XYZ file of C-alpha atoms in Angstrom:
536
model
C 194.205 51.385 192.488
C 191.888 51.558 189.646
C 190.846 55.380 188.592
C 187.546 55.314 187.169
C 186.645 59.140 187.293
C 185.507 60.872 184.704
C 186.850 64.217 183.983
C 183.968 67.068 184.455
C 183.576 70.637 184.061
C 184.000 71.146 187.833
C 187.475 70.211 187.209
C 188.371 70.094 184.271
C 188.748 72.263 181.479
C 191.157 73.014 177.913
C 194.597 75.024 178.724
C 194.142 77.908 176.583
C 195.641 81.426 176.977
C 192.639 83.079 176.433
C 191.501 83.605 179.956
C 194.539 85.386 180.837
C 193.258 88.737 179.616
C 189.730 88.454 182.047
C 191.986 87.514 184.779
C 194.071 90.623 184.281
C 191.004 92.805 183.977
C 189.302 91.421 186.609
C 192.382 91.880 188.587
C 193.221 95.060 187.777
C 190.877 96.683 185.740
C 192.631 100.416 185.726
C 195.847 99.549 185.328
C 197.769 100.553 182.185
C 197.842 97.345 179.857
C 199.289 98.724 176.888
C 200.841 102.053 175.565
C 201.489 103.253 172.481
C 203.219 106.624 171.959
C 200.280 108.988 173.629
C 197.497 106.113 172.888
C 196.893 103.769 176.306
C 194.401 101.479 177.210
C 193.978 100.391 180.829
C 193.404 96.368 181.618
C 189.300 96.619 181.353
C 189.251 99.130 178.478
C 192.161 96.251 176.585
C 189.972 93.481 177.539
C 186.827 94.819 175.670
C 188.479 96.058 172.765
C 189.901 92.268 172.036
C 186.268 90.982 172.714
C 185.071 93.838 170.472
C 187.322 92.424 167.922
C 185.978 88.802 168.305
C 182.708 90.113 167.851
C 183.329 91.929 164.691
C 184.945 89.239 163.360
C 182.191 86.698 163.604
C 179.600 89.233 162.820
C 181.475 88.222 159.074
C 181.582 84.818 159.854
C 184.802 83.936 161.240
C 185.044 80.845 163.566
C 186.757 77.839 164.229
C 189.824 76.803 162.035
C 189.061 79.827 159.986
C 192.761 81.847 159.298
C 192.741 86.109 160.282
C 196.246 87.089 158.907
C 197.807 90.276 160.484
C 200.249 92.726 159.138
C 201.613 95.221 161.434
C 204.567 96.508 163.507
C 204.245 96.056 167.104
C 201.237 97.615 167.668
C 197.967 97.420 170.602
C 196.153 96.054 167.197
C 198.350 93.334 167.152
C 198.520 92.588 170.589
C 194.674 92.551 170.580
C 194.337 89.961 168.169
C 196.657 87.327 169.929
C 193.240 87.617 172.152
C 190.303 88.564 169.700
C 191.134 85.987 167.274
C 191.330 82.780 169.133
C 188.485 84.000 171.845
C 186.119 82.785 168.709
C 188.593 78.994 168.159
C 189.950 80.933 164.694
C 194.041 80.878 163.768
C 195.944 84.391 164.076
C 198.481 84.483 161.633
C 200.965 87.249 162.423
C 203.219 87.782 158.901
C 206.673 89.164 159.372
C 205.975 92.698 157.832
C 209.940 92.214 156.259
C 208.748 89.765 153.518
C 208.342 90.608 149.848
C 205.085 90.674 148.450
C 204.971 87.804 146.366
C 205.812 86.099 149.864
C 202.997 87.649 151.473
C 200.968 86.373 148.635
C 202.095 82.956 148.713
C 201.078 83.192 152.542
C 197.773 84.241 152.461
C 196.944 81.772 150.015
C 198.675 78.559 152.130
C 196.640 79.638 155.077
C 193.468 80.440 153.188
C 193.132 83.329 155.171
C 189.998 84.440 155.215
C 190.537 88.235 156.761
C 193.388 89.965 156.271
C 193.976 93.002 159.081
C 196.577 95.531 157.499
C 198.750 98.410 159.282
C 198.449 101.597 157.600
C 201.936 101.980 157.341
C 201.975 98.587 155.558
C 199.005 98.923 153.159
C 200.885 99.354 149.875
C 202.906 96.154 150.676
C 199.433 94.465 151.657
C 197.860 95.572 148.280
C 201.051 94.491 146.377
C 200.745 90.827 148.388
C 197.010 90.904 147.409
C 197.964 91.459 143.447
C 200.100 88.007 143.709
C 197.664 86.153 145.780
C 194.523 83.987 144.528
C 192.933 84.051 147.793
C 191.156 87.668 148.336
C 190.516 87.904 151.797
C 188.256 90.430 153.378
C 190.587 93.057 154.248
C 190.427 95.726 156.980
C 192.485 98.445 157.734
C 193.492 100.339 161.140
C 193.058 103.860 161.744
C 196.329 103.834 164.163
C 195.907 106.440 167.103
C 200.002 107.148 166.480
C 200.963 106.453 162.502
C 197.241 107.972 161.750
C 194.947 107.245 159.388
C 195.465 105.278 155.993
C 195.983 107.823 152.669
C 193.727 105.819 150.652
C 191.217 103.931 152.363
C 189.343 102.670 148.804
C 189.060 99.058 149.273
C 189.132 98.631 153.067
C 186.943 98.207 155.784
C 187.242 100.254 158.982
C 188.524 98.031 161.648
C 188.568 100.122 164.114
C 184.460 101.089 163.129
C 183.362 97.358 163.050
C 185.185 97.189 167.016
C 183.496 100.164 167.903
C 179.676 98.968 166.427
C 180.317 95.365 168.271
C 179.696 94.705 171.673
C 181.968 94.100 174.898
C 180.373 91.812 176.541
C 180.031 89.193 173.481
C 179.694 85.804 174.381
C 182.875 84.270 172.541
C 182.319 80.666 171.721
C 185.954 79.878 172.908
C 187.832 76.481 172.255
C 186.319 72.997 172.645
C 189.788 71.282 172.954
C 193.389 72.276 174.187
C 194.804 70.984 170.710
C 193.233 73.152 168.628
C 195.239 75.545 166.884
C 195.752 79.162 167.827
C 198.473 80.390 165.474
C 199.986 79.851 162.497
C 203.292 81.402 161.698
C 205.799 80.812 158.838
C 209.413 79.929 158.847
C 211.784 82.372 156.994
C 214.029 80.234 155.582
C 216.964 80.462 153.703
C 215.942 78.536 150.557
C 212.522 77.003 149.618
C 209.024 78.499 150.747
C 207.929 78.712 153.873
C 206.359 76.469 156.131
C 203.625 77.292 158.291
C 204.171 75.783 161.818
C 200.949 75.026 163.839
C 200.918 76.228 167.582
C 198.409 74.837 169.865
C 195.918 76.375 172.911
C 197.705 73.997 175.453
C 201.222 74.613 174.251
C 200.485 79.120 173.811
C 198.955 78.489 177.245
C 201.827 76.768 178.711
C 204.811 78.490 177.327
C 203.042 82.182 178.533
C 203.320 79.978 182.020
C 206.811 78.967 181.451
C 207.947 82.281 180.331
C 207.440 83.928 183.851
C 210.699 81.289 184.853
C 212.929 81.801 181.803
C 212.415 85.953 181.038
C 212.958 86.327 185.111
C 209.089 87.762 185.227
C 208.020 89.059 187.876
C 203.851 90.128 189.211
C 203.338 93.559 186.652
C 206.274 93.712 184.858
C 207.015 96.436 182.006
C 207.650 94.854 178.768
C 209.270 96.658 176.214
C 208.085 95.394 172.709
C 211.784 95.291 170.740
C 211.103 91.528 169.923
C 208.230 91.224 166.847
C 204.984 89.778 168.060
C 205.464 87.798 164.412
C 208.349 85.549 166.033
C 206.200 82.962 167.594
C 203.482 85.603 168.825
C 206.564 87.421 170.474
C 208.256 84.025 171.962
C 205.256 83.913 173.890
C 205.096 86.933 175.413
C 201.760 88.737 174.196
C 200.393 85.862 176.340
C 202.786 85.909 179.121
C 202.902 89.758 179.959
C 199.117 89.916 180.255
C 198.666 87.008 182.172
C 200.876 89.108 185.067
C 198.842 91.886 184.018
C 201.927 93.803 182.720
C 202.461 96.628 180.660
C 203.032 96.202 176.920
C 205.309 99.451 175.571
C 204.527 98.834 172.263
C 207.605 100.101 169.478
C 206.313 100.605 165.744
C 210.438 99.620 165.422
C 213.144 99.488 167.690
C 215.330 102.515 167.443
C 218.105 103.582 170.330
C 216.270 106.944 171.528
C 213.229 105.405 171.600
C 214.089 102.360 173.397
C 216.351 104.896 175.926
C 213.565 106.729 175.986
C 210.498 104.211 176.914
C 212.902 102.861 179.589
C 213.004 106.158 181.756
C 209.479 107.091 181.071
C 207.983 103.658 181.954
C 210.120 102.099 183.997
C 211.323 98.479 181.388
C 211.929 95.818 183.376
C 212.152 93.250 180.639
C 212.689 93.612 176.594
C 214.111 90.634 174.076
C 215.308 90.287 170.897
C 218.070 89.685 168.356
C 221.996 90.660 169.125
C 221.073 93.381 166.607
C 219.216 95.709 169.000
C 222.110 95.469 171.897
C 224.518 96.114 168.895
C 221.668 99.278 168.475
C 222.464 100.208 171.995
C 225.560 99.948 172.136
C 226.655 102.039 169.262
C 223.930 104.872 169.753
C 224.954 108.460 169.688
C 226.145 109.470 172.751
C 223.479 112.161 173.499
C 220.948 109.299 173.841
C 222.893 106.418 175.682
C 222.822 106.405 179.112
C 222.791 103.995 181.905
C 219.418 103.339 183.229
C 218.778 103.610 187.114
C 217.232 100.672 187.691
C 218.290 96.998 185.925
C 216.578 95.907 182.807
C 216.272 91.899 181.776
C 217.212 91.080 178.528
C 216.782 87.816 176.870
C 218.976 87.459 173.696
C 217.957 84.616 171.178
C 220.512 83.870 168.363
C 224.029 84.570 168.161
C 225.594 84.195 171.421
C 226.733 87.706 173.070
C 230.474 88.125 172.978
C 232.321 89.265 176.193
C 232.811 92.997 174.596
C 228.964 92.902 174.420
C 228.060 91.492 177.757
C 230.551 94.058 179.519
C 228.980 97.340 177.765
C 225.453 96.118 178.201
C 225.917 95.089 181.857
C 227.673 98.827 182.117
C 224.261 100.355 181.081
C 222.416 98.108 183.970
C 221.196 95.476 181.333
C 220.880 91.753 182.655
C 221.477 89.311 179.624
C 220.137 85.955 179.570
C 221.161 83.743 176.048
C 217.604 81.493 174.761
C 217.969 79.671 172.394
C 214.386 78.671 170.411
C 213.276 77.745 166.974
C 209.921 78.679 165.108
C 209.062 74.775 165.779
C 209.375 75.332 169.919
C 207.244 78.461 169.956
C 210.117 80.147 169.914
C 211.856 79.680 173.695
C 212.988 76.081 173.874
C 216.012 76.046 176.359
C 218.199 78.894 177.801
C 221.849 79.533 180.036
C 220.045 79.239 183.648
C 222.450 80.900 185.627
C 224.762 79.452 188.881
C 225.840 81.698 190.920
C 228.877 79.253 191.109
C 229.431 81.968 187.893
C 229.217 84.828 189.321
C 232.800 85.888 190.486
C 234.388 84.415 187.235
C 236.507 86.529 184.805
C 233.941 88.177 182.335
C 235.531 86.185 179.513
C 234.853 82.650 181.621
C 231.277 83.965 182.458
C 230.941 84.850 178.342
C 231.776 81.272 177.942
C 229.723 80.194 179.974
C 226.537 82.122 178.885
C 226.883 81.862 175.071
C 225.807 77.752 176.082
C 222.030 76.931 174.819
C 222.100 75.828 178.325
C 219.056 72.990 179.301
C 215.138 72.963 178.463
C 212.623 75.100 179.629
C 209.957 73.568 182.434
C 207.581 73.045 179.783
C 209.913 70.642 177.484
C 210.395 67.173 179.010
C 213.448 66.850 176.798
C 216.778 68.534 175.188
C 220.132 66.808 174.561
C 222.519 66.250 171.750
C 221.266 62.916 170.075
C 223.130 61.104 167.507
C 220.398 61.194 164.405
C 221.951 58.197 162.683
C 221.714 55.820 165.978
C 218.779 57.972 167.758
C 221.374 57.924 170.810
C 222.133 60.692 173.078
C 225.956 61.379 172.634
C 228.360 61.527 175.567
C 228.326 64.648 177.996
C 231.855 65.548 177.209
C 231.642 68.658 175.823
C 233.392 67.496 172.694
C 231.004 64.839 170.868
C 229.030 66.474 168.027
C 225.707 65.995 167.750
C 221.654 66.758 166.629
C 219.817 69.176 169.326
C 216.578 67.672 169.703
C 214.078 68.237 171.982
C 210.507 66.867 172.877
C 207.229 67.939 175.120
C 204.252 70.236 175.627
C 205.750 73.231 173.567
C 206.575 71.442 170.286
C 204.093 72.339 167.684
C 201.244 70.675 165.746
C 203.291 70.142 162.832
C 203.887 71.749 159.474
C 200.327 72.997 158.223
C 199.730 71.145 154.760
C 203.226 68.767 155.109
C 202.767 65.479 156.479
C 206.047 64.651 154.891
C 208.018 67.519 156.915
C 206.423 66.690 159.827
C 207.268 63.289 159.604
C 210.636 64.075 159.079
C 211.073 66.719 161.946
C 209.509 64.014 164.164
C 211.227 61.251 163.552
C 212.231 58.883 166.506
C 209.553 60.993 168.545
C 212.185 63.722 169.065
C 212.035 67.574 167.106
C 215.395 67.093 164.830
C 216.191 70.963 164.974
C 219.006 70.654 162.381
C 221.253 72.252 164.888
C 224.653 70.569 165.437
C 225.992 71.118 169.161
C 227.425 69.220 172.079
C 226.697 68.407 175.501
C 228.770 69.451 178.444
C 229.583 67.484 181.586
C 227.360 69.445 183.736
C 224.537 68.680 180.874
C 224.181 72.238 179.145
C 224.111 72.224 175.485
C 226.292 74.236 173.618
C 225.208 75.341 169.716
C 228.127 74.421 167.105
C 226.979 75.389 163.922
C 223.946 74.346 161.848
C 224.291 71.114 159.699
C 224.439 72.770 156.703
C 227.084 75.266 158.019
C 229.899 72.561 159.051
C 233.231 73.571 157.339
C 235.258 70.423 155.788
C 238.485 71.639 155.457
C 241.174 68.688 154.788
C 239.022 66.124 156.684
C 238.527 68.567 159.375
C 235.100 69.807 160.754
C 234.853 73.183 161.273
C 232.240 75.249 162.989
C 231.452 78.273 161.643
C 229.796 79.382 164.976
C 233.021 78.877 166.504
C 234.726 81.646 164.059
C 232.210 83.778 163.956
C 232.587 83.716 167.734
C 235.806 84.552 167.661
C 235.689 87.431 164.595
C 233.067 89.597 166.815
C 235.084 89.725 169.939
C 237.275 92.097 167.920
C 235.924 95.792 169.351
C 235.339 96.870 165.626
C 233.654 93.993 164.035
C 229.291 94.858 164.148
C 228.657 91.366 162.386
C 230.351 88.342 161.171
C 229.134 85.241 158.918
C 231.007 82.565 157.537
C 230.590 80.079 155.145
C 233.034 77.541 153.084
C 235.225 79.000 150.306
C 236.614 76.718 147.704
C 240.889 76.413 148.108
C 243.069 74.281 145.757
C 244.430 72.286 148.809
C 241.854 71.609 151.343
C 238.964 71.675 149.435
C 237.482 74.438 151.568
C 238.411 77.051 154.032
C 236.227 79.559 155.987
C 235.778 82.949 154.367
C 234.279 85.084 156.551
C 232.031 88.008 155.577
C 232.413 91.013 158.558
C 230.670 94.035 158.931
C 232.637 96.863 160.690
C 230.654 100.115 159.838
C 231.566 102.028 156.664
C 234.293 103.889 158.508
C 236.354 100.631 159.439
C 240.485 101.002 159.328
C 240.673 97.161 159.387
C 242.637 95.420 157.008
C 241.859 91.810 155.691
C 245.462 90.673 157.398
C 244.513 92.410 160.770
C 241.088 90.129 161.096
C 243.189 86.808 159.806
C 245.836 87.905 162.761
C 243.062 88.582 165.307
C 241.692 84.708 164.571
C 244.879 83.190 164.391
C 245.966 84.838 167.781
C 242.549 83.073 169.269
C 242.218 79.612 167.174
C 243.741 76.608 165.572
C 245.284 77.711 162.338
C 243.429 75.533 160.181
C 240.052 76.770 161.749
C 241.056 80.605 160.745
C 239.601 82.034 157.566
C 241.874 82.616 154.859
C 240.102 85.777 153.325
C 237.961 88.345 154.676
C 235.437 90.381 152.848
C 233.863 93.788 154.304
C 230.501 94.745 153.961
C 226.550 95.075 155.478
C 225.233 91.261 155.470
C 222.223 90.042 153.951
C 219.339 89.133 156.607
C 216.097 87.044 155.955
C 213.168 88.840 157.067
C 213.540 87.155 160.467
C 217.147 89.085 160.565
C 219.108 85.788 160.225
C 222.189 86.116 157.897
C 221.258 84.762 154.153
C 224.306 82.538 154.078
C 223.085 81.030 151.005
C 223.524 84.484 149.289
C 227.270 85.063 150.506
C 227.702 81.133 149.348
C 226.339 82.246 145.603
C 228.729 85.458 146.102
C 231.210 83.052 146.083
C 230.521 81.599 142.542
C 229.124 84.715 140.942
């Protein structure tokens, strides 16, 4: 049949995630929304601040396409402005508050930011950034209800006095179409500058949809803010939390008593983050650990959790689900959906089975192991190496300012995530190393994942990267960098053993260095520096 009806406002209008904060307060308009220390606001009072916020911000002339940059911990200020700034069509750029200055700098004049909103805590890192940068944004700073006020305010506006002078009920112009950008947040790679990756409103709007599948949300859930809202605007979850009207335990950073702590007194049902924090956990002192009385959902992105891990952590009540995401994907991309087929495995079979990538989330349409030379997906046999790429609704814009990247990253209409991995027979993807990372050692390919799997399942190994080292013979061997703690009795023979008791001889490393590893401000390991160790 032919389908000749125009779209109208009566049904039809732009996905954006804006609306989820009226729904909430309309909702539930005295329930806690956020919390913050002793500072809380309930769903209405949350809802007015972000419009005061959007108010204040086009009272100086912010609106559409126009860049507000934030630096802050994980704060209700922050948290606001995933609301406040694109209720008026502008970009929120969150900046990973772990960057150097000249970074910062560098940042704010890519984006052409044209207000910059700056944690107390942070301001001599935000006035350092602003001595590198061209671009002079107008700046405002925060009088935070827990850090307190800034020591020298010279310079600054009063955020927190333009909000209060600006009205609630402001008529926000809102978004004309779904593609329009909401965020802008930049890549931490290893080498090079940063790129700026280009979320938008349809894509924030559907993955804080998607996110109530893959973080196991359910209807007022208590998020506990471990994750930084600058990864992807918190993988999504500043959106997805309010949209079930939950409550947002906000952490200025994650620290074992505190995290112990918000989980009694509120009641954490869900938290995410890096292997880092569990490794936080599970090492704390033992006058704050304890096993919580009711379970907790935890969604791990990187590193896949060893068995040693997954036992301890499920031993404190903590259910661990492995994402895997990029920057590109607004963060979630795919994760290990569990079958309960798993569930009376071994805990070493169910560890193998859950560090998998597993298959897409329900807002990709696409992500397999593709062969990027032929553009053909490679054969589900667990064993054929190839590209992870993926494709649909959650893939961003592009690169902001690099037609030439984007090209590249979309080439063949699939996102080439530079991840090497292969596909299993029941279709889950499995992460093998990243292209760069591959180990040649006499013709053979190594995966560096693979080792580094293998190095933390010893109990007294924190950390483990490794990277090629030059040998005579085979042109190169794995060296692997390990960090035990400073009180470690492990020898460099006793790790080789370990590996060799577990792998293929030729996959084990043949020397072992001991020592804290160096992290990008996104906490991935620098292997680049360990690689320049190498030839120091």
């Amino acid at each position: 049949m032919e389908d000749d009806l125009p779209k109208r406002p009566v049904n039809y209008e732009p996905l954006t995630p804006n609306g989820f904060i009226d729904w909430a307060a309309h909702v539930y308009p005295e329930r806690p929304a956020v919390v913050h220390g002793d500072y809380s606001l309930t769903y209405q009072a949350f809802r007015d601040r972000c419009y005061q916020m959007a108010h204040a911000l086009a009272k100086l002339g912010v609106g559409k396409g126009d860049v507000v940059s934030v630096l802050s911990p994980n704060t209700p200020v922050l948290l606001m402005a995933h609301f406040g700034v694109p209720l008026l069509g502008a970009v929120l750029n969150a900046i990973n508050t772990r960057l150097e200055a000249e970074v910062i700098g560098y940042i704010l004049d890519h984006a052409e930011s044209r207000v910059f909103i700056v944690d107390p805590e942070l301001m001599p890192l935000a006035q350092a950034a602003l001595a590198e940068a061209e671009n002079k944004p107008i700046l405002f700073g925060v009088t935070d209800a827990v850090f307190g006020p800034p020591a020298d305010w010279t310079g600054f506006e009063d955020l927190d006095a333009a909000m209060d002078a600006s009205d609630p009920g402001f008529d926000a112009p809102g978004i004309e179409d779904e593609w329009q950008a909401i965020s802008l947040n930049y890549t931490s790679g290893t080498t090079g500058r940063p790129k700026g990756v280009l979320f938008h409103h349809r894509g924030a709007y559907l993955v804080g949809i998607n996110n109530q599948f893959s973080f196991r949300l359910a209807p007022l859930p208590v998020y506990l803010w471990t994750l930084p809202m600058f990864h992807c605007n918190g993988w999504g979850n500043s959106w997805a939390i309010t949209k079930l009207a939950g409550l947002h335990v906000c952490l200025r950073q994650p620290n074992a008593p505190e995290i112990f702590d918000a989980i009694d007194r509120h009641g954490v049902t869900h938290a995410s983050g890096a292997p880092v924090v569990l490794n936080m956990l599970i090492h704390a002192d033992a006058e704050h650990q304890r096993q919580s009385t009711h379970a907790i959902h935890y969604t791990v992105g990187g590193a896949p959790p060893p068995a040693a891990m997954l036992e301890k952590m499920e031993a404190m009540n903590f259910i661990i689900t492995h994402g895997y995401g990029l920057t590109e994907t607004y963060g979630p991309a795919g994760g290990c959906e569990w079958n309960p087929d798993w569930d009376d495995l071994p805990l070493a079979d169910r560890a193998e089975k859950q560090k998998r990538q597993g298959v897409q989330n329900h807002t990709l349409s696409g992500m397999t192991i593709i062969d990027p030379d032929t553009m053909q997906e490679v054969a589900a046999d667990g064993e054929t190496m190839g590209e992870i790429m993926m494709r649909g609704n959650t893939i961003m814009k592009g690169y902001f300012k690099d037609e030439a990247a984007t090209r590249a990253a979309f080439a063949g209409d699939w996102f080439h995530s530079g991840d090497l991995g292969v596909r299993h027979p029941d279709n889950y993807v499995e992460l093998r190393d990243r292209s760069k990372d591959i180990i040649i050692s006499g013709g053979e390919n190594i995966s560096s994942l693979e080792v580094e799997g293998v190095l933390v399942r010893h109990p007294e190994i924190f950390e483990a990267a490794v990277v090629a080292g030059p040998h005579e013979r085979w042109g190169e061997t794995p060296l692997a960098f390990v960090d035990c703690g400073p009180d470690t009795s492990l020898s460099p023979q006793q790790v080789i053993d370990w590996c060799r008791e577990r792998l293929a001889h030729f996959k084990c490393p043949t020397e072992i260095r001991f020592g804290p590893l160096p992290k990008t401000g996104t906490g991935k390991v620098r292997k680049n520096i360990l690689r320049d160790q190498l030839h120091g």
